[in-house]
CSV table of C-alpha atoms and ligand atoms in Angstrom, one decimal:
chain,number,residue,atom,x,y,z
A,1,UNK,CA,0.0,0.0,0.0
A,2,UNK,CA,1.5,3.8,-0.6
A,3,UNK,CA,4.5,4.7,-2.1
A,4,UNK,CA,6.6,1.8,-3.2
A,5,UNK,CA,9.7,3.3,-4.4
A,6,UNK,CA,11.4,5.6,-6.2
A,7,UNK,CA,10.4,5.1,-9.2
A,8,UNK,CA,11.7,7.8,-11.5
A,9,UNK,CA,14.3,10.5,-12.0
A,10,UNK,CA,13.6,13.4,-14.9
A,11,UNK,CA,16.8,14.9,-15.2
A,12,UNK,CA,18.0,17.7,-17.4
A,13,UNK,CA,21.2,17.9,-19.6
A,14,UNK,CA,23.2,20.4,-21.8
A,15,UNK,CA,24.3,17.4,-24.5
A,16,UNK,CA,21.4,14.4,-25.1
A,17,UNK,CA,23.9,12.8,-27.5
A,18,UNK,CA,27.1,12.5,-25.0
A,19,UNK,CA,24.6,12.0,-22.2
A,20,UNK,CA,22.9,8.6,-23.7
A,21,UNK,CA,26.6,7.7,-24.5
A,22,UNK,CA,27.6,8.0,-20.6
A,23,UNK,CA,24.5,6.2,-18.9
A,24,UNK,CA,24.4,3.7,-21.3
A,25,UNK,CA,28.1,2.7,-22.0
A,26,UNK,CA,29.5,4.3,-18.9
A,27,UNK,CA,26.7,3.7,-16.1
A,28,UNK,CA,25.4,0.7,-18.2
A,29,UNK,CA,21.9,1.4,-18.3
A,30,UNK,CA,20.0,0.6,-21.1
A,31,UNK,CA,18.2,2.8,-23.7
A,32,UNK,CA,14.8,2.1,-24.0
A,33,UNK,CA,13.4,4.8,-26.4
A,34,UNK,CA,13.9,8.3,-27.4
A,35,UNK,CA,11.2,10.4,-28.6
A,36,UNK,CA,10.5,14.0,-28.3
A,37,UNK,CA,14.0,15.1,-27.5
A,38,UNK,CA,14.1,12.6,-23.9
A,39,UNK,CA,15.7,9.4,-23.6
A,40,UNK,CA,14.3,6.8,-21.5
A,41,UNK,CA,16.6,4.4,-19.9
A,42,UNK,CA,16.0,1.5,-17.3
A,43,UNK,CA,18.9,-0.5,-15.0
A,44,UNK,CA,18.8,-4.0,-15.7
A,45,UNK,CA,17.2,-5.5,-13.0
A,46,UNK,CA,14.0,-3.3,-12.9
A,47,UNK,CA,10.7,-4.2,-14.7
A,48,UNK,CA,9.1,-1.1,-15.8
A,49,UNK,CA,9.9,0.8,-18.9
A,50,UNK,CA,12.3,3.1,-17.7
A,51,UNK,CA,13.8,4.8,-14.3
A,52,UNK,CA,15.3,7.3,-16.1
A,53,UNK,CA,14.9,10.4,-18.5
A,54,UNK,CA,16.7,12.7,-19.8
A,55,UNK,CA,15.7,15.6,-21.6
A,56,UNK,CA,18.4,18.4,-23.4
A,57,UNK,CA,18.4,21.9,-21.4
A,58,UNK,CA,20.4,24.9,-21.2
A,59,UNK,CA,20.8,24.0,-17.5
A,60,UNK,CA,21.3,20.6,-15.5
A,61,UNK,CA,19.5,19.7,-13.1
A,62,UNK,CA,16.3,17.8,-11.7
A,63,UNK,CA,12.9,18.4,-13.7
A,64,UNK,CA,10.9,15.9,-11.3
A,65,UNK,CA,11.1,12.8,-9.0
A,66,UNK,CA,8.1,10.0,-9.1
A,67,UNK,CA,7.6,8.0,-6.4
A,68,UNK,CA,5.1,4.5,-7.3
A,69,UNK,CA,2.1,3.7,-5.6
A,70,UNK,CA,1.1,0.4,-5.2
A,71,UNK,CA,-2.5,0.9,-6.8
A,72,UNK,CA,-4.1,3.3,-9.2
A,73,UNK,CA,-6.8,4.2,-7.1
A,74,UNK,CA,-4.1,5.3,-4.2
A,75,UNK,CA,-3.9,8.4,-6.8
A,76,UNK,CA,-7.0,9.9,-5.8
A,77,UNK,CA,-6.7,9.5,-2.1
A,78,UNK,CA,-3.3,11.0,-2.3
A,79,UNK,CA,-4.4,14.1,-4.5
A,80,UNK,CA,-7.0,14.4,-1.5
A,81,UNK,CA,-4.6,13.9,1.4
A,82,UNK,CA,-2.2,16.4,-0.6
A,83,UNK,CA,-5.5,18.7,-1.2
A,84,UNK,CA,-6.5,18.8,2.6
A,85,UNK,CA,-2.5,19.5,4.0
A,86,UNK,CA,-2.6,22.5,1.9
A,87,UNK,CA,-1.1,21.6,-1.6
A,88,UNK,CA,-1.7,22.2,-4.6
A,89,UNK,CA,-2.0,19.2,-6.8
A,90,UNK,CA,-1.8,18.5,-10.5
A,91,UNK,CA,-3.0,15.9,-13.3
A,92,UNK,CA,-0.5,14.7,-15.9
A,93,UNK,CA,-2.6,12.8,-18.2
A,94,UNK,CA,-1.4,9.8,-19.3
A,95,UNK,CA,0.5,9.8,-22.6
A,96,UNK,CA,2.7,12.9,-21.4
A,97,UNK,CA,5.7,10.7,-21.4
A,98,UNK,CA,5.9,7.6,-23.0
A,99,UNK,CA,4.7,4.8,-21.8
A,100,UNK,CA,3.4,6.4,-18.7
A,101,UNK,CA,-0.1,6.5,-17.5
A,102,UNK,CA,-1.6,9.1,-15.4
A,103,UNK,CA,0.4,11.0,-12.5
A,104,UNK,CA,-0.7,13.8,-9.8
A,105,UNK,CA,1.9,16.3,-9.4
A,106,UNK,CA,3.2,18.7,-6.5
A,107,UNK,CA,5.8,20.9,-5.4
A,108,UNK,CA,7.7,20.1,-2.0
A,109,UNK,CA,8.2,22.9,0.2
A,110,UNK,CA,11.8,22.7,-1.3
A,111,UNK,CA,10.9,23.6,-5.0
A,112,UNK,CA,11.0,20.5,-6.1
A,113,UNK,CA,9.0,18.8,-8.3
A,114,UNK,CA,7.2,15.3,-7.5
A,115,UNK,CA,4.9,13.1,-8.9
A,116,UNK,CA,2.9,9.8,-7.9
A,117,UNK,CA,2.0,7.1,-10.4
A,118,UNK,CA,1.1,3.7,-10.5
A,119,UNK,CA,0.6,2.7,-14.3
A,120,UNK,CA,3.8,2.4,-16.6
A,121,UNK,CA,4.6,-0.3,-19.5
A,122,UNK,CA,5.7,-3.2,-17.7
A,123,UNK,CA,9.0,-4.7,-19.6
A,124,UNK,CA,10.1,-7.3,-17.3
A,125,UNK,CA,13.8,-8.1,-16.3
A,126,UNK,CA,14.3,-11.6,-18.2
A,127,UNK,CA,15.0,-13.3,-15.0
A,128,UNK,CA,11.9,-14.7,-13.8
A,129,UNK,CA,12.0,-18.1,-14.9
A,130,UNK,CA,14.5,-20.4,-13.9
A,131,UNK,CA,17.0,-17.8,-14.6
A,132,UNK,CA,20.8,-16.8,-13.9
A,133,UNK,CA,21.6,-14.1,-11.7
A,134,UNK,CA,22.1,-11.5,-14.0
A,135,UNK,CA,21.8,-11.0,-17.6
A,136,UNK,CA,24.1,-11.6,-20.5
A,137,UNK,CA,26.0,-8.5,-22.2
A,138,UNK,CA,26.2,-5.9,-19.5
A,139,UNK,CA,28.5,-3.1,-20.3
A,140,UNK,CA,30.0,-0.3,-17.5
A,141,UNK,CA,29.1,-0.6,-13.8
A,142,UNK,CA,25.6,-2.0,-14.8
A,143,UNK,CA,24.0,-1.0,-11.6
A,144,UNK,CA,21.0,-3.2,-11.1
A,145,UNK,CA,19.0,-0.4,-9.9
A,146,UNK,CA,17.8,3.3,-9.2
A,147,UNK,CA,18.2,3.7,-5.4
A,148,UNK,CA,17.9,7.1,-3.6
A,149,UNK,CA,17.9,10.8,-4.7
A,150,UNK,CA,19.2,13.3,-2.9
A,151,UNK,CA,18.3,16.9,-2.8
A,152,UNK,CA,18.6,20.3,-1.4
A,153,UNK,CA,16.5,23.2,0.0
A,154,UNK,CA,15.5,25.6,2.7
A,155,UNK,CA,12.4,24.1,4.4
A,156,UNK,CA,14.1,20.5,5.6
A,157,UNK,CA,12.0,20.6,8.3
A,158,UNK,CA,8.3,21.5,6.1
A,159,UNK,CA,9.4,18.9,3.0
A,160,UNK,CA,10.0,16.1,6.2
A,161,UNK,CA,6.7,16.5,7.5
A,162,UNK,CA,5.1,16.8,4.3
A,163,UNK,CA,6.4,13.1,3.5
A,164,UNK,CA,6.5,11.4,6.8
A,165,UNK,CA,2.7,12.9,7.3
A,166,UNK,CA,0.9,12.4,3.7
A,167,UNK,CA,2.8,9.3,2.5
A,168,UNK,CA,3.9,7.6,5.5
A,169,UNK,CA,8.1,8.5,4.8
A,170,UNK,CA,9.8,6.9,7.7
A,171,UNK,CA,13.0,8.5,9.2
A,172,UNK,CA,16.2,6.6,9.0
A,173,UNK,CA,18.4,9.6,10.1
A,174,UNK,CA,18.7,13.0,10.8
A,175,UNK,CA,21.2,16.3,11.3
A,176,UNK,CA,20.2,18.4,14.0
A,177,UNK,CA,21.9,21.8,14.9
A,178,UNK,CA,23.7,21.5,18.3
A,179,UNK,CA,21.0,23.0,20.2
A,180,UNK,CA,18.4,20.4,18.6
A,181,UNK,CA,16.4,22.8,17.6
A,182,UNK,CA,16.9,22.8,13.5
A,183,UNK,CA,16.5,20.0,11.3
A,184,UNK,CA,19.3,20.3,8.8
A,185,UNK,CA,19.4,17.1,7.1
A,186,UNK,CA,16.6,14.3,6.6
A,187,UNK,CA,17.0,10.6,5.4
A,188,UNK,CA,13.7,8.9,4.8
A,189,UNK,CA,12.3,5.7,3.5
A,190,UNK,CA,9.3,3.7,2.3
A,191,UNK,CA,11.5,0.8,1.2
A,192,UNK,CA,13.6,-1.1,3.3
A,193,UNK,CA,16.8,0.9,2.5
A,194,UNK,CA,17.9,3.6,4.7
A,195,UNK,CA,16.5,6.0,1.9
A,196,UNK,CA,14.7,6.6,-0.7
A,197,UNK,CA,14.4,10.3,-0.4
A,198,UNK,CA,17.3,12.5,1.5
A,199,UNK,CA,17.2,16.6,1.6
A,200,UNK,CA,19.9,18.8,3.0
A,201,UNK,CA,19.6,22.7,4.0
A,202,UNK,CA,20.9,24.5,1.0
A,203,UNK,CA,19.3,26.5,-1.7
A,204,UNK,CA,15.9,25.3,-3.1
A,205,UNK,CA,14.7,23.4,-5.8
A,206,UNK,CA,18.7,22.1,-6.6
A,207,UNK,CA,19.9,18.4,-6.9
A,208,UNK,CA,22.9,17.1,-5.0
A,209,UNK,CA,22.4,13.3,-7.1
A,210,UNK,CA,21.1,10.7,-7.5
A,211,UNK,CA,22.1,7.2,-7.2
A,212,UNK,CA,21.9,3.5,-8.4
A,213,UNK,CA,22.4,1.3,-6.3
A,214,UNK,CA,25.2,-1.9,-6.0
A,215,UNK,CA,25.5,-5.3,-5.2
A,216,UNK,CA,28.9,-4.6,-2.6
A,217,UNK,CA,32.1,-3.3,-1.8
A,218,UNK,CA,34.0,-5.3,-4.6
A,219,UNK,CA,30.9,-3.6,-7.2
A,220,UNK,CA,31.8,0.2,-5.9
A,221,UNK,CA,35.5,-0.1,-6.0
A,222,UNK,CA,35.1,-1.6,-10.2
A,223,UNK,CA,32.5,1.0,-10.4
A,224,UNK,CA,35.2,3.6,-9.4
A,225,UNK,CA,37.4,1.8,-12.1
A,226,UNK,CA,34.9,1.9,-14.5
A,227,UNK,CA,35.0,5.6,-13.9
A,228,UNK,CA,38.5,6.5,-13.6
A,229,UNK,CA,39.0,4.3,-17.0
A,230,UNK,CA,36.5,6.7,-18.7
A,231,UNK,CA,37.9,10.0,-17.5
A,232,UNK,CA,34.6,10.2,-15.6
A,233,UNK,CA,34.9,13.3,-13.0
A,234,UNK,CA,35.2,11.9,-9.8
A,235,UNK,CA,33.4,14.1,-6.6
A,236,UNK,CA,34.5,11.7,-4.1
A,237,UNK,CA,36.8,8.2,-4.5
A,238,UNK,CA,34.8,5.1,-2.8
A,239,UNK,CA,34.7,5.0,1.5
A,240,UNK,CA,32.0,4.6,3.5
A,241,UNK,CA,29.1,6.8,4.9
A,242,UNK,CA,28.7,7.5,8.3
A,243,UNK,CA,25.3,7.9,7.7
A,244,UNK,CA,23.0,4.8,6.4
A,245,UNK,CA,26.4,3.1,6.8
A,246,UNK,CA,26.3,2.7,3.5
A,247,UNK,CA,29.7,2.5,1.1
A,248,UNK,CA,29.6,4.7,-1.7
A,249,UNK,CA,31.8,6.8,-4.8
A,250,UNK,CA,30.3,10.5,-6.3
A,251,UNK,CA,30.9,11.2,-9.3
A,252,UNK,CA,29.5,13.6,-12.3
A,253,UNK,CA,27.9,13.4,-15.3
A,254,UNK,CA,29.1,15.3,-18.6
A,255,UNK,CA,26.4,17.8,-17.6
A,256,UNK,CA,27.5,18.2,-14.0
A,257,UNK,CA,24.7,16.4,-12.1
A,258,UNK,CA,26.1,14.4,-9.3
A,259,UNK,CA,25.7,10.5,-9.6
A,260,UNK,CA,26.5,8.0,-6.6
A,261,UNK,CA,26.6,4.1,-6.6
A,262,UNK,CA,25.7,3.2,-3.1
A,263,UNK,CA,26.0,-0.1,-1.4
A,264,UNK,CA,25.1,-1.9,1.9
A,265,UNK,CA,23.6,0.5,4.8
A,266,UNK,CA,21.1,-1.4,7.0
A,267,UNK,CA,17.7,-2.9,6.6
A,268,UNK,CA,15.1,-0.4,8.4
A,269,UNK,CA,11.6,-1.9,9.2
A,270,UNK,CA,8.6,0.7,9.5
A,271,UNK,CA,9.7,1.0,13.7
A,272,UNK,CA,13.3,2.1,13.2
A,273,UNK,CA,14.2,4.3,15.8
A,274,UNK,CA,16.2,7.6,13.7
A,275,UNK,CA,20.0,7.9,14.0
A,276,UNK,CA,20.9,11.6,15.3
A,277,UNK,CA,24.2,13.4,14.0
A,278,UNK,CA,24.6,16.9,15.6
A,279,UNK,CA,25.8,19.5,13.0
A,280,UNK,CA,29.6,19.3,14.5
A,281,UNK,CA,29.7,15.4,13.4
A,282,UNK,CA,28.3,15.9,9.8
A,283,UNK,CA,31.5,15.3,8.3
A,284,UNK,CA,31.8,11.8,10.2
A,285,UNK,CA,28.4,11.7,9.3
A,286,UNK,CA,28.6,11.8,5.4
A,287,UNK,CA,32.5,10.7,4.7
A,288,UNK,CA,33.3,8.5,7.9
A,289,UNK,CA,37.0,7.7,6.9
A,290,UNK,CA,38.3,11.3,6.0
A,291,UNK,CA,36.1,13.1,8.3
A,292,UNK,CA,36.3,16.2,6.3
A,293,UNK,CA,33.7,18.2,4.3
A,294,UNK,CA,35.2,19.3,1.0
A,295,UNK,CA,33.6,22.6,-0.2
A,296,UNK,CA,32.6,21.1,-3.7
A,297,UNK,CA,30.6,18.5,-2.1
A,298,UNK,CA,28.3,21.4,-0.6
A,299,UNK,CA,28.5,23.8,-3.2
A,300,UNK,CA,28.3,21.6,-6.4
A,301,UNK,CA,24.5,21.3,-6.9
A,302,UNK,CA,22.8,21.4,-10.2
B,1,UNK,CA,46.4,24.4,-34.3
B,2,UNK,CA,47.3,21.6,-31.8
B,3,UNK,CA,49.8,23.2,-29.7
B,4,UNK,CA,50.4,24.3,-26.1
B,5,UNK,CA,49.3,27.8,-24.6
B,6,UNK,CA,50.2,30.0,-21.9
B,7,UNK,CA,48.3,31.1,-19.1
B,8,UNK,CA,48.6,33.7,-16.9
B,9,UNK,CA,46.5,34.1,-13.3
B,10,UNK,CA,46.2,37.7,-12.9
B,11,UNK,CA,47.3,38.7,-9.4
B,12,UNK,CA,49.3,35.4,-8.6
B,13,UNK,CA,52.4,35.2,-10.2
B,14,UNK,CA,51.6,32.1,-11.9
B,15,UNK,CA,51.6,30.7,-15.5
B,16,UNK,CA,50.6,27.0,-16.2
B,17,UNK,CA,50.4,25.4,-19.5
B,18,UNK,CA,47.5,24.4,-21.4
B,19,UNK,CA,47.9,21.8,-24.3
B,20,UNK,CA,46.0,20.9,-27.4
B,21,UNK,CA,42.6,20.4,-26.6
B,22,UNK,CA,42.7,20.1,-23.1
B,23,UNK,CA,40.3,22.7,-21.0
B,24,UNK,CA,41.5,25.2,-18.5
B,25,UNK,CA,40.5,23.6,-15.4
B,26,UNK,CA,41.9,20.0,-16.5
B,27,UNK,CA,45.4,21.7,-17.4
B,28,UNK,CA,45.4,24.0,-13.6
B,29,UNK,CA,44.4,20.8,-11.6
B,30,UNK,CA,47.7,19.0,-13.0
B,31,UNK,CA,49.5,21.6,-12.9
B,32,UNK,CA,48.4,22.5,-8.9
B,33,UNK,CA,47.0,25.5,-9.7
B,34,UNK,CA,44.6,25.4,-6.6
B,35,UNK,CA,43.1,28.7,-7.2
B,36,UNK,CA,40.3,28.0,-9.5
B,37,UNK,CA,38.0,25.7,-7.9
B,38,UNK,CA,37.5,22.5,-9.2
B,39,UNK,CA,33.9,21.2,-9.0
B,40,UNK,CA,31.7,18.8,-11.5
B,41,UNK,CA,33.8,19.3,-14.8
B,42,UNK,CA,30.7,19.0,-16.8
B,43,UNK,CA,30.3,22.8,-17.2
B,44,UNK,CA,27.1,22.2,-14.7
B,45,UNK,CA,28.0,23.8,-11.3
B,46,UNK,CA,30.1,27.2,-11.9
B,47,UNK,CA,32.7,26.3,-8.9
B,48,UNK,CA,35.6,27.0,-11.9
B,49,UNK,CA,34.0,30.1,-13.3
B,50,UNK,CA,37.1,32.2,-14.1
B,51,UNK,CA,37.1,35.7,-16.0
B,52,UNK,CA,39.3,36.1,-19.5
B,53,UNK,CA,40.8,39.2,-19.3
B,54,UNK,CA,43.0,38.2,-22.5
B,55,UNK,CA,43.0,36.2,-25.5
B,56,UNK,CA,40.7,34.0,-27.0
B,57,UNK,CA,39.2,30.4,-26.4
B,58,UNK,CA,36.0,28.3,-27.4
B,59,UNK,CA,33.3,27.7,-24.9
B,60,UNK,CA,31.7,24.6,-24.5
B,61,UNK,CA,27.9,23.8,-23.5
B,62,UNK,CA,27.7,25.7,-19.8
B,63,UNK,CA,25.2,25.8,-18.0
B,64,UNK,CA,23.0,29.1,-18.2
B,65,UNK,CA,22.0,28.9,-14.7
B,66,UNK,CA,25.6,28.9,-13.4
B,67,UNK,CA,27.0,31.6,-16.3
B,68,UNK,CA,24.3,33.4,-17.9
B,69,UNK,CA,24.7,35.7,-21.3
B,70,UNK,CA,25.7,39.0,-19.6
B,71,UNK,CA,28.5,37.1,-17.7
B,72,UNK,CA,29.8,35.5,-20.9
B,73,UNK,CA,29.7,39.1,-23.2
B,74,UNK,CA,32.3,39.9,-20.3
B,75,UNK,CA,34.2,36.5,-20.8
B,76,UNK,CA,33.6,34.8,-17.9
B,77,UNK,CA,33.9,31.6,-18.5
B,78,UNK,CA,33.6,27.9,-17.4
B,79,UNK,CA,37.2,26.7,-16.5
B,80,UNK,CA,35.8,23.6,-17.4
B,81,UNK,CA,34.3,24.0,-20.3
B,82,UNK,CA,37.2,26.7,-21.8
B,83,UNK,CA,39.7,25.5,-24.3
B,84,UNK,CA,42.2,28.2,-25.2
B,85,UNK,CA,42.6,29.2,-28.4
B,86,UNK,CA,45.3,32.0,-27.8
B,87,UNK,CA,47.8,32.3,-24.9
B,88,UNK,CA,45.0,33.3,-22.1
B,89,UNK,CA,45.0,36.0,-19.5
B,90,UNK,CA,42.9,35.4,-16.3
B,91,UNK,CA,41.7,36.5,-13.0
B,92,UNK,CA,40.1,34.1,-10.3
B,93,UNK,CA,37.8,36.7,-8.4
B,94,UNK,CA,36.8,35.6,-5.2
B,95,UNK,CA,33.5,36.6,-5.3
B,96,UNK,CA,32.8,33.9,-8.4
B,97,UNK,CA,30.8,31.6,-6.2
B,98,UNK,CA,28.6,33.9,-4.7
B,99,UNK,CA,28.0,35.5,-8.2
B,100,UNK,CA,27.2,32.5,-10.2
B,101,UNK,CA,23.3,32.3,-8.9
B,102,UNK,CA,20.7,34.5,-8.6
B,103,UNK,CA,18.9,32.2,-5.8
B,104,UNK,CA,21.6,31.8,-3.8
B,105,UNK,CA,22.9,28.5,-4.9
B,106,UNK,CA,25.7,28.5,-3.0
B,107,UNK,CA,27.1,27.1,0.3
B,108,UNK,CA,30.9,28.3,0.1
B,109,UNK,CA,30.6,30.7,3.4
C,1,LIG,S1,33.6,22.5,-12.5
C,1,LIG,FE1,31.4,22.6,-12.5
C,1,LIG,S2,31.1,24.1,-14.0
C,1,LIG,FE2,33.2,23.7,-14.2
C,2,LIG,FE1,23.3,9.2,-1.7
């Protein structure tokens, strides 16, 4: 019931051409489709259409998120929920993007853009009958899925509430100011990872990345050769977080949006009790080896 | 035309080479040339934005978010996206960051 997952990321870029090159040869997703100037890619593993587009701009950055409901009908109660906490809500009529049905649309308190669907083509993985563990042919890092986005804005504290109080987001973990009394930092989850959704205090409406996720520590460090061997612009080399425990390399794309591969963290269940960093410790917190914040992890948003 | 320029940073004493087809930010990170800031390399985040006092150079796709047309009439540029065409002249101004968005989009206090 709810929100499954994240489901997709829209995501604008200044060069379609060298951008399908990258996530296809580079990240290893596959193309689905292009039409109308996007591209629609899916990881390998998933079974709908596609997890992510991209669309050419004169700017980078995120043009929505879409988080998957379990059942079309969850749509309406949701546009209601959204309707009586006070936001406005949207229809995208099916047949906006390809092989998409209907989605309601909002705007967090952040700026950002989100929609809820259920209905998308259903395209299957291969593996469902007696199969091997993974495909044949998979080029680059060949993640076998979208995992977590991450992204910044003003209002933690209003965007938090807004999810944890409309779609039943559940914390994993949290940056408070010393004194407690600001939220600077959120990690929340409908899935069993440690997040499907994190937002950090910095200006609104921007994405830090967003990342696929990985099998284990062996997959991140090839990943991060997989990088270096295509002169891929590395934000951070592979350690572990802190936070979500999870291990993890940043990275760019050739449009300067931040990509991750993250792997491992812990398994959260719906009573997790929330991990607390106090602002002092973010930097344990987000790179636990180094223990240092580097200013382009903060100031390189797109 | 492939062949090695010159590169001066105004106000630091400090020339670095850039070679054939290799952008300005690429050439100062090997070099150690610390003072323009290296950030996504895709021309996507304006961490690198430099200004061209002198010479000439192709730009690449940049963002317009990060280095909008008024900023490039008065050849500011993405280090990242900049390949020289001419022996360069240019000035890191330490106000880059905090000019490269009119919503803020910084954190670099
Ligand atoms: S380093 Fe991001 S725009 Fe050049
Ligand atoms: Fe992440």
């Amino acid at each position: 019931m709810g929100i499954m997952r994240l489901g997709r990321v829209e995501a604008r870029v200044l060069d379609l051409e060298k951008s399908i090159d990258y996530y296809t040869n580079v990240i290893g997703l596959q193309l689905m489709a292009r039409e109308n100037g996007r591209a629609y890619l899916k990881a390998w593993d998933e079974e709908d259409h596609h997890s992510l587009i991209l669309i050419e701009a004169d700017h980078p950055g995120l043009v929505h998120m879409a988080f998957k409901v379990r059942y079309e009908h969850e749509l309406d109660e949701y546009e209601k929920a959204l309707e009586r906490y006070g936001v406005r809500v949207n229809r995208v009529s099916k047949g906006t993007r390809l092989a998409e049905g209907q989605a309601i649309r909002f705007e967090l308190p952040t700026g950002h853009l989100v929609e809820l669907y259920h209905e998308i083509e259903r395209v299957g993985n291969g593996l469902k009958l007696n199969p091997d563990p993974y495909p044949e042919n998979l080029k680059g890092i060949a993640p076998p899925a979208l995992d977590h986005v991450l992204i910044t804005g003003e209002d933690v504290q209003g965007a938090t509430n807004l999810l944890m109080n409309v779609f039943d987001f559940h914390m994993s973990e949290r940056v408070v100011t010393l004194d407690g009394e600001q939220l600077l930092a959120v990690w929340l989850f409908r899935t069993n990872t440690p997040h499907d959704i994190a937002i950090i205090k910095g200006p609104n409406g921007k994405l830090h990345h967003f990342a696929f996720n990985l099998g284990g520590w062996n997959d991140i460090l090839r990943a991060a050769d997989c990088l270096a061997k295509n002169n891929v612009a590395f934000d951070v080399t592979p350690t572990r977080h802190g936070i979500t425990r999870g291990t993890t390399v940043y990275f760019f794309d050739p449009s300067g949006n931040r990509n991750e591969v993250f792997s491992g963290g812990y398994i959260p269940c719906e009573d997790f009790t929330p991990v607390t960093w106090t602002e002092d410790q973010l930097a344990k917190g987000i790179f636990y080896h180094l223990r240092e914040l580097n200013e382009r992890f903060t100031a390189a948003l797109t | 035309m492939a062949r090695v320029y010159r590169v001066w940073v105004d106000g630091e004493e400090r020339v670095f080479a850039c070679g054939p087809d290799q952008d300005l930010l690429a050439a100062a990170v090997v070099q150690g040339v610390r003072s323009i800031k290296r950030g996504c390399r895709g021309g996507g985040c304006g961490m690198c934005k430099v200004r061209v006092v002198d010479g000439t150079y192709d730009l690449g796709k940049s963002s317009v978010a990060v280095l909008p047309p008024a900023e490039r009439e008065q050849g500011y540029v993405l280090a990242c996206k900049t390949i020289p065409t001419s022996d360069l002249n240019i000035r890191v101004t330490k106000n880059n960051l905090r000019r490269r968005d009119g919503d803020g989009g910084n954190s670099d206090s």
